[in-house]
Amino acid sequence: MQIKQKIEEYLGRGKKATVGLEELERLFDGSEAEPRAFAEAVAGLEQSGVLLAVKSAGRTIRPPQLAYRYRVNKSRLQASHIRQLHQVRLGLHPAIQLDGYFAWPEQQWLADRPWIERIDRVLKVEGLPQRSAPAPERSYQLTGNEKWIAELGGEALLRRVQLWDALRIQPVADPLMLAVNPAALGAAASDDSRCLHLIVENKTTFQALLPVLSGSAFSTLIYGCGNKITGNLSMFALQFPAPDREHRFFYFGDLDHEGIRIWHEAGAQRELLPAVPFYEACLAHAWAIGKEYQRPAEAALAAFLPFFAEVQQQQIAQCLGSGGYCPQETLSTRQLQQIWGSPAWMQWIESK
């Protein structure tokens, strides 16, 4: 890395308004940077207006007489950052897109650049993959670290540079925890009907409904395990390989900010309808108080409420607004089973 570039990146990462000459010199401790080259780089940054000399701090005697202290001109530094992005982009593999970095803080580019350059070297030698691979395998291929994509921010970076789809990465999630109803599956196979799937947030509800799964019209009962469903749902097509069927998913979770957020995030992967009959039964009970600490998920709530009648929307808003919530455990095992097996449930599904 050139001396001038290294100084600019250091200044871009920092938040201080001024920087001392000794501080800049320490960047090159133990390196082979020539003192003359360092001095010329600093002088060049001063000449371009990135560094503004603090006159009261004085200057060195030896030419090019650098100031002992500089103010950092962030606007000029940003302009330099933009020029650098344009220059770097010209040399990268064409699949790597840097458009977003022109709007994001420079710190994001500085943090991502070493990884981008490493990935660029791999793509220039091997090209884009023709076959899909699990995330750890692809991660090791790109960076030499099998955990980089899943655990060290690699997925987010690959999405920032618009490489995620092109790299054919298979997410590695925990297996989806589901129970299968053979009777419903057989019916779907024989008359080409749709497959219905119910996801429940908590283990208690899963265990309560499991004994009556075989008598239901549902093909599967899925244990969401709280937040895990947002990642595990990607495994569904592999664990339930029926691509020629119409799959309809319904979700029942705690009626609180967190439960609604989970439904909303999981629904970003595939259409996921709230299991309204269960929620309606919860609303018939008095709600509990104790979730004041949960942060409202405004977008999730706005998407959730329209599935309910206006009176119920008001109930939900009042409940959540007062720090209340309705856990799934509001409904007893008997109530859960009766609701799931009632004709009203199937009538509601047919109306959707």
Coordinates of C-alpha atoms in Angstrom, one line a residue:
M1 CA 0.0 0.0 0.0
Q2 CA 1.3 3.4 -0.9
I3 CA 2.3 5.8 1.9
K4 CA -0.2 8.5 0.9
Q5 CA -3.0 6.0 0.7
K6 CA -2.2 4.5 4.1
I7 CA -2.2 8.0 5.7
E8 CA -5.5 8.8 4.0
E9 CA -7.1 5.6 5.3
Y10 CA -5.8 6.3 8.8
L11 CA -7.3 9.8 8.7
G12 CA -10.6 8.5 7.3
R13 CA -10.9 6.0 10.2
G14 CA -10.2 8.6 12.9
K15 CA -12.6 11.1 14.4
K16 CA -10.1 13.6 15.7
A17 CA -10.0 17.1 14.2
T18 CA -6.2 17.3 14.4
V19 CA -3.3 14.9 14.0
G20 CA 0.4 15.2 15.0
L21 CA 3.3 14.5 12.7
E22 CA 4.7 11.9 15.2
E23 CA 1.4 10.1 15.1
L24 CA 1.6 9.8 11.3
E25 CA 5.2 8.7 11.5
R26 CA 4.2 5.8 13.9
L27 CA 2.1 4.4 11.2
F28 CA 5.3 3.3 9.5
D29 CA 7.2 1.9 12.5
G30 CA 8.9 -1.3 11.5
S31 CA 8.2 -0.7 7.8
E32 CA 10.6 0.0 5.0
A33 CA 9.1 3.3 4.1
E34 CA 11.8 5.8 3.2
P35 CA 11.7 9.0 5.4
R36 CA 12.0 11.1 2.2
A37 CA 9.0 9.3 0.6
F38 CA 7.0 9.8 3.9
A39 CA 7.8 13.5 3.9
E40 CA 6.8 13.9 0.3
A41 CA 3.5 12.1 0.9
V42 CA 2.6 14.3 3.9
A43 CA 3.6 17.4 1.9
G44 CA 1.4 16.3 -0.9
L45 CA -1.6 15.9 1.4
E46 CA -0.9 19.4 2.7
Q47 CA -0.7 20.8 -0.8
S48 CA -4.0 19.1 -1.8
G49 CA -5.7 20.6 1.2
V50 CA -6.4 17.3 3.1
L51 CA -4.0 18.4 5.8
L52 CA -4.0 22.0 7.0
A53 CA -1.0 23.1 9.0
V54 CA -1.5 24.4 12.6
K55 CA 0.8 27.4 12.4
S56 CA 1.3 27.8 16.1
A57 CA 2.7 24.2 16.3
G58 CA 5.7 25.2 14.1
R59 CA 7.5 23.3 11.3
T60 CA 10.4 21.0 10.9
I61 CA 13.7 22.5 9.8
R62 CA 14.5 19.9 7.1
P63 CA 12.8 20.3 3.8
P64 CA 10.0 20.0 2.9
Q65 CA 9.4 21.5 6.3
L66 CA 6.4 19.6 7.5
A67 CA 4.1 21.0 10.2
Y68 CA 4.3 19.4 13.6
R69 CA 0.5 19.4 13.8
Y70 CA -2.3 19.4 11.2
R71 CA -6.0 19.9 11.1
V72 CA -7.8 17.2 9.1
N73 CA -10.0 18.6 6.2
K74 CA -12.7 16.0 6.2
S75 CA -14.4 17.4 3.1
R76 CA -11.2 17.2 1.0
L77 CA -10.6 13.7 2.5
Q78 CA -14.0 12.6 1.3
A79 CA -13.3 13.9 -2.2
S80 CA -10.0 11.9 -2.1
H81 CA -12.0 8.9 -0.9
I82 CA -14.4 9.2 -3.9
R83 CA -11.5 9.5 -6.3
Q84 CA -10.0 6.4 -4.8
L85 CA -13.2 4.4 -5.2
H86 CA -13.3 5.3 -8.9
Q87 CA -9.7 4.3 -9.3
V88 CA -10.0 1.0 -7.4
R89 CA -13.3 0.0 -9.2
L90 CA -11.5 0.1 -12.6
G91 CA -9.2 -2.7 -11.5
L92 CA -11.7 -5.0 -9.8
H93 CA -13.4 -8.1 -11.2
P94 CA -16.5 -6.8 -13.0
A95 CA -18.8 -8.8 -10.7
I96 CA -17.8 -6.8 -7.7
Q97 CA -20.0 -3.7 -7.4
L98 CA -18.8 -0.7 -5.3
D99 CA -21.7 1.6 -6.0
G100 CA -22.9 1.6 -2.4
Y101 CA -19.6 2.8 -1.0
F102 CA -20.0 6.2 -2.6
A103 CA -22.9 6.9 -0.2
W104 CA -21.7 5.0 2.9
P105 CA -19.3 6.3 5.5
E106 CA -15.6 5.9 4.4
Q107 CA -15.0 3.7 7.5
Q108 CA -17.2 1.0 5.8
W109 CA -15.0 1.0 2.7
L110 CA -11.8 0.9 4.8
A111 CA -13.1 -2.0 6.8
D112 CA -14.2 -4.0 3.7
R113 CA -11.4 -3.2 1.3
P114 CA -8.9 -5.9 2.5
W115 CA -11.6 -8.6 2.1
I116 CA -12.8 -7.2 -1.3
E117 CA -9.2 -7.2 -2.6
R118 CA -8.7 -10.8 -1.4
I119 CA -12.0 -11.9 -3.1
D120 CA -11.0 -10.0 -6.2
R121 CA -7.8 -12.0 -6.5
V122 CA -9.7 -15.3 -6.2
L123 CA -12.3 -14.4 -8.8
K124 CA -9.6 -13.2 -11.3
V125 CA -8.0 -16.6 -11.1
E126 CA -11.0 -19.0 -10.7
G127 CA -13.9 -16.9 -12.1
L128 CA -17.4 -17.1 -10.7
P129 CA -18.5 -20.5 -9.5
Q130 CA -20.6 -22.7 -11.7
R131 CA -21.9 -24.9 -8.9
S132 CA -23.4 -24.0 -5.5
A133 CA -21.5 -24.7 -2.3
P134 CA -22.2 -24.5 1.4
A135 CA -21.3 -21.2 3.1
P136 CA -18.3 -22.6 5.0
E137 CA -16.8 -24.2 1.8
R138 CA -17.2 -21.0 -0.2
S139 CA -16.0 -18.9 2.7
Y140 CA -12.7 -20.9 2.9
Q141 CA -12.3 -20.7 -0.9
L142 CA -12.6 -16.9 -0.8
T143 CA -10.8 -16.0 2.4
G144 CA -9.1 -19.0 3.9
N145 CA -11.5 -18.8 6.8
E146 CA -14.4 -21.1 6.8
K147 CA -16.3 -19.0 9.4
W148 CA -16.0 -15.7 7.6
I149 CA -19.3 -15.7 5.8
A150 CA -21.5 -17.1 8.6
E151 CA -19.9 -15.6 11.7
L152 CA -17.6 -12.8 10.8
G153 CA -19.8 -10.5 8.6
G154 CA -18.9 -12.0 5.3
E155 CA -22.5 -12.4 4.1
A156 CA -23.3 -8.7 4.7
L157 CA -20.2 -7.7 2.8
L158 CA -21.0 -10.0 -0.1
R159 CA -24.4 -8.5 -0.3
R160 CA -23.0 -5.0 -0.2
V161 CA -20.9 -5.7 -3.3
Q162 CA -23.7 -7.6 -4.9
L163 CA -21.9 -10.9 -5.1
W164 CA -24.1 -13.1 -2.8
D165 CA -26.2 -14.6 -5.6
A166 CA -23.4 -14.8 -8.1
L167 CA -21.3 -16.9 -5.7
R168 CA -24.0 -19.6 -5.4
I169 CA -23.8 -19.9 -1.7
Q170 CA -26.0 -22.3 0.2
P171 CA -26.8 -21.0 3.7
V172 CA -25.9 -23.4 6.4
A173 CA -28.7 -23.3 8.9
D174 CA -29.8 -25.6 11.7
P175 CA -32.3 -28.3 10.4
L176 CA -35.9 -27.1 10.5
M177 CA -37.7 -28.9 13.3
L178 CA -40.9 -30.2 11.8
A179 CA -43.4 -33.1 12.2
V180 CA -45.0 -34.5 9.1
N181 CA -48.6 -35.7 8.7
P182 CA -48.4 -38.7 6.3
A183 CA -52.2 -38.6 5.7
A184 CA -52.2 -35.0 4.5
L185 CA -49.0 -35.6 2.5
G186 CA -50.6 -38.6 0.8
A187 CA -53.7 -36.6 -0.1
A188 CA -51.6 -33.9 -1.6
A189 CA -49.8 -36.3 -3.7
S190 CA -53.0 -38.0 -4.9
D191 CA -55.2 -35.1 -5.8
D192 CA -52.6 -32.4 -6.4
S193 CA -54.0 -30.2 -3.7
R194 CA -52.0 -27.7 -1.7
C195 CA -49.9 -28.4 1.3
L196 CA -50.6 -26.4 4.5
H197 CA -47.9 -25.8 7.1
L198 CA -48.3 -24.3 10.6
I199 CA -45.3 -22.7 12.3
V200 CA -45.5 -22.1 16.1
E201 CA -43.0 -20.0 18.0
N202 CA -42.8 -22.0 21.2
K203 CA -42.1 -25.6 22.2
T204 CA -45.1 -25.8 24.5
T205 CA -47.5 -25.0 21.7
F206 CA -45.7 -27.5 19.3
Q207 CA -46.1 -30.3 21.8
A208 CA -49.8 -29.4 22.5
L209 CA -50.7 -29.6 18.8
L210 CA -48.5 -32.6 17.8
P211 CA -51.0 -35.3 19.0
V212 CA -53.7 -33.9 16.7
L213 CA -51.5 -33.3 13.6
S214 CA -52.6 -36.5 12.0
G215 CA -56.2 -35.5 12.2
S216 CA -55.6 -32.1 10.7
A217 CA -55.5 -30.9 7.1
F218 CA -51.9 -29.8 7.6
S219 CA -48.9 -31.5 6.0
T220 CA -46.5 -30.3 8.7
L221 CA -46.3 -28.7 12.1
I222 CA -43.1 -26.7 12.4
Y223 CA -41.4 -25.6 15.7
G224 CA -40.1 -22.1 15.1
C225 CA -37.9 -22.0 18.2
G226 CA -38.2 -18.2 18.5
N227 CA -35.8 -16.3 16.3
K228 CA -34.3 -19.4 14.8
I229 CA -37.1 -19.7 12.3
T230 CA -35.8 -16.7 10.3
G231 CA -32.7 -18.7 9.4
N232 CA -34.0 -22.3 9.5
L233 CA -37.0 -21.7 7.2
S234 CA -34.5 -21.7 4.3
M235 CA -34.1 -25.5 4.9
F236 CA -37.7 -26.2 4.2
A237 CA -37.4 -27.0 0.5
L238 CA -34.6 -29.5 1.2
Q239 CA -36.4 -31.2 4.1
F240 CA -39.8 -31.3 2.4
P241 CA -39.0 -31.7 -1.3
A242 CA -42.4 -31.2 -3.0
P243 CA -41.7 -28.4 -5.5
D244 CA -44.8 -29.2 -7.6
R245 CA -47.2 -28.4 -4.7
E246 CA -48.6 -25.1 -3.6
H247 CA -47.3 -24.5 -0.1
R248 CA -49.1 -22.2 2.3
F249 CA -47.5 -21.2 5.6
F250 CA -49.3 -19.9 8.7
Y251 CA -47.6 -18.6 11.8
F252 CA -48.7 -18.4 15.5
G253 CA -46.4 -16.8 18.0
D254 CA -46.5 -14.7 21.1
L255 CA -48.7 -11.6 20.7
D256 CA -46.0 -9.1 21.6
H257 CA -43.5 -6.9 19.8
E258 CA -40.9 -9.7 19.5
G259 CA -43.3 -12.3 18.3
I260 CA -44.6 -10.0 15.6
R261 CA -41.1 -9.0 14.6
I262 CA -40.1 -12.7 14.2
W263 CA -43.2 -13.3 12.0
H264 CA -42.3 -10.3 9.9
E265 CA -38.7 -11.2 9.4
A266 CA -39.5 -14.9 8.6
G267 CA -42.1 -13.7 6.2
A268 CA -39.5 -11.9 4.1
Q269 CA -38.4 -15.3 2.8
R270 CA -41.8 -16.6 1.8
E271 CA -45.5 -15.6 2.3
L272 CA -46.3 -16.3 5.9
L273 CA -49.9 -15.6 7.1
P274 CA -50.7 -14.9 10.8
A275 CA -52.8 -17.8 12.1
V276 CA -55.6 -15.4 13.0
P277 CA -57.9 -17.9 14.7
F278 CA -55.3 -18.6 17.4
Y279 CA -54.5 -14.9 17.9
E280 CA -58.3 -14.1 18.1
A281 CA -58.6 -16.7 20.9
C282 CA -55.7 -15.1 22.8
L283 CA -57.4 -11.7 22.5
A284 CA -60.5 -13.2 24.2
H285 CA -58.3 -13.5 27.4
A286 CA -57.0 -10.7 29.6
W287 CA -53.5 -9.8 28.5
A288 CA -50.4 -9.9 30.9
I289 CA -48.1 -7.0 31.7
G290 CA -44.4 -7.3 31.7
K291 CA -42.9 -6.7 28.2
E292 CA -42.4 -3.0 28.6
Y293 CA -38.7 -3.5 27.8
Q294 CA -39.4 -4.7 24.2
R295 CA -38.8 -2.2 21.5
P296 CA -41.7 -1.7 19.1
A297 CA -41.2 -3.0 15.6
E298 CA -43.2 -0.4 13.8
A299 CA -42.9 -1.9 10.3
A300 CA -43.7 -5.4 11.5
L301 CA -46.8 -4.2 13.4
A302 CA -48.0 -2.2 10.4
A303 CA -47.9 -5.3 8.3
F304 CA -49.4 -7.5 11.0
L305 CA -52.5 -5.5 12.0
P306 CA -54.4 -5.5 8.6
F307 CA -55.0 -9.2 8.9
F308 CA -57.4 -8.5 11.8
A309 CA -60.8 -6.8 12.1
E310 CA -60.7 -3.2 13.2
V311 CA -61.9 -4.0 16.7
Q312 CA -59.1 -6.5 17.1
Q313 CA -56.5 -4.1 15.7
Q314 CA -57.5 -1.7 18.4
Q315 CA -57.2 -4.4 21.0
I316 CA -53.7 -5.4 19.8
A317 CA -52.5 -1.8 19.7
Q318 CA -53.9 -1.1 23.2
C319 CA -52.3 -4.2 24.6
L320 CA -48.9 -3.5 23.1
G321 CA -49.0 0.2 23.8
S322 CA -49.6 -0.5 27.5
G323 CA -46.7 -2.9 27.8
G324 CA -49.0 -5.9 27.7
Y325 CA -48.7 -9.2 25.8
C326 CA -50.5 -12.5 25.2
P327 CA -48.1 -15.5 25.3
Q328 CA -49.1 -18.6 23.4
E329 CA -49.5 -20.3 26.7
T330 CA -52.6 -18.1 27.2
L331 CA -54.3 -21.0 25.4
S332 CA -54.5 -24.4 27.1
T333 CA -53.7 -27.6 25.2
R334 CA -57.4 -28.4 24.9
Q335 CA -58.1 -24.9 23.5
L336 CA -55.3 -25.1 21.0
Q337 CA -56.4 -28.5 19.7
Q338 CA -60.1 -27.5 19.5
I339 CA -59.2 -24.3 17.5
W340 CA -57.0 -26.2 15.1
G341 CA -59.6 -28.9 14.5
S342 CA -62.6 -26.6 14.2
P343 CA -64.4 -26.1 10.9
A344 CA -64.1 -22.3 11.5
W345 CA -60.3 -22.7 11.1
M346 CA -60.6 -24.3 7.6
Q347 CA -63.3 -21.8 6.6
W348 CA -60.9 -19.0 7.5
I349 CA -58.1 -20.6 5.4
E350 CA -60.5 -20.9 2.4
S351 CA -61.3 -17.2 2.7
K352 CA -57.6 -16.3 2.3

